[in-house]
C-alpha atoms as one frame of an Amber mdcrd trajectory, in Angstrom:
protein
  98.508 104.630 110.578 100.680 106.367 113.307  98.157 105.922 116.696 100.261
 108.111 118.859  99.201 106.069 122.210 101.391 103.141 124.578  99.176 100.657
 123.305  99.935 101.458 119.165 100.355  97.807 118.170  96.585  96.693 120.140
  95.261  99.723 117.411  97.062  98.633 114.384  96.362  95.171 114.697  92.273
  95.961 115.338  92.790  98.210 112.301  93.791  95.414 109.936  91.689  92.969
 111.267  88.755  95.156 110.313  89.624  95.188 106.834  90.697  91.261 106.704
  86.880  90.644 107.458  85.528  92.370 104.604  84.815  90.343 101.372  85.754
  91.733  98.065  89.177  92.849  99.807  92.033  91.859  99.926  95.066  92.901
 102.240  98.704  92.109 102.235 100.669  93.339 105.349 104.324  92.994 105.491
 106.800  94.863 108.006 106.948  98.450 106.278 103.262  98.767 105.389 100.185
  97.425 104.100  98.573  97.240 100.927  94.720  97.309 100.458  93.669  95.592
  97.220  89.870  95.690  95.492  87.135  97.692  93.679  88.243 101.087  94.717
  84.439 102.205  96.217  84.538  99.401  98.595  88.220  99.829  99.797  87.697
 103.755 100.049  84.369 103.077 101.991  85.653 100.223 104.362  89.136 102.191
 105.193  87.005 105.389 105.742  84.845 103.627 108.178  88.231 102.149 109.889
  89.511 105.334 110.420  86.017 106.949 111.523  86.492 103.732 114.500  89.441
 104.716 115.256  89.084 108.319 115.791  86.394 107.567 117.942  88.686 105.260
 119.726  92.149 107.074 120.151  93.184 111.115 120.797  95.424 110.844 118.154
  96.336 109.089 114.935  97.690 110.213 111.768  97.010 108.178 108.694  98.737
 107.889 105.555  97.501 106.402 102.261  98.602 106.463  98.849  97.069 105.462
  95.714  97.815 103.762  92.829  95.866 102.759  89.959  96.588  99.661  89.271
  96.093  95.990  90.765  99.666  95.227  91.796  98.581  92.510  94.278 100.065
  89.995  91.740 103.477  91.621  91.622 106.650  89.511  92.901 108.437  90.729
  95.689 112.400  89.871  96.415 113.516  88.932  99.717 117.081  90.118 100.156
């Protein structure tokens, strides 16, 4: 999510906070991005009605997603 607007950090942080109030989801932010964890029809559906609030919210805002297949929510991560 790039909101290209003075206020960016207000829309990121209404963004997330969306999809920390849905059950059956779980998110993990850290400082590069954040990752979007559950059964794939819910997480598709809640970040597709995120983005539809959004766009009615802001002139512009570029999103970027990928996708992975797997559940690495589990995975260790190294803090150099």
């Amino acid at each position: 999510m790039y909101p290209l607007t003075e206020g960016y950090i207000e829309a990121i942080d209404n963004f997330l906070t969306g999809l920390h109030h849905i059950d059956g989801i779980q998110v993990q932010t850290n400082p590069m991005s954040t990752q979007v964890f559950g059964d794939s029809a819910l997480v598709f559906s809640a970040v597709q009605k995120g983005i539809e609030k959004v766009y009615t919210e802001l002139d512009q805002c570029p999103f970027v997603i990928k996708v992975l297949n797997k559940d690495v929510s589990g995975m260790e991560i190294k803090d150099y």
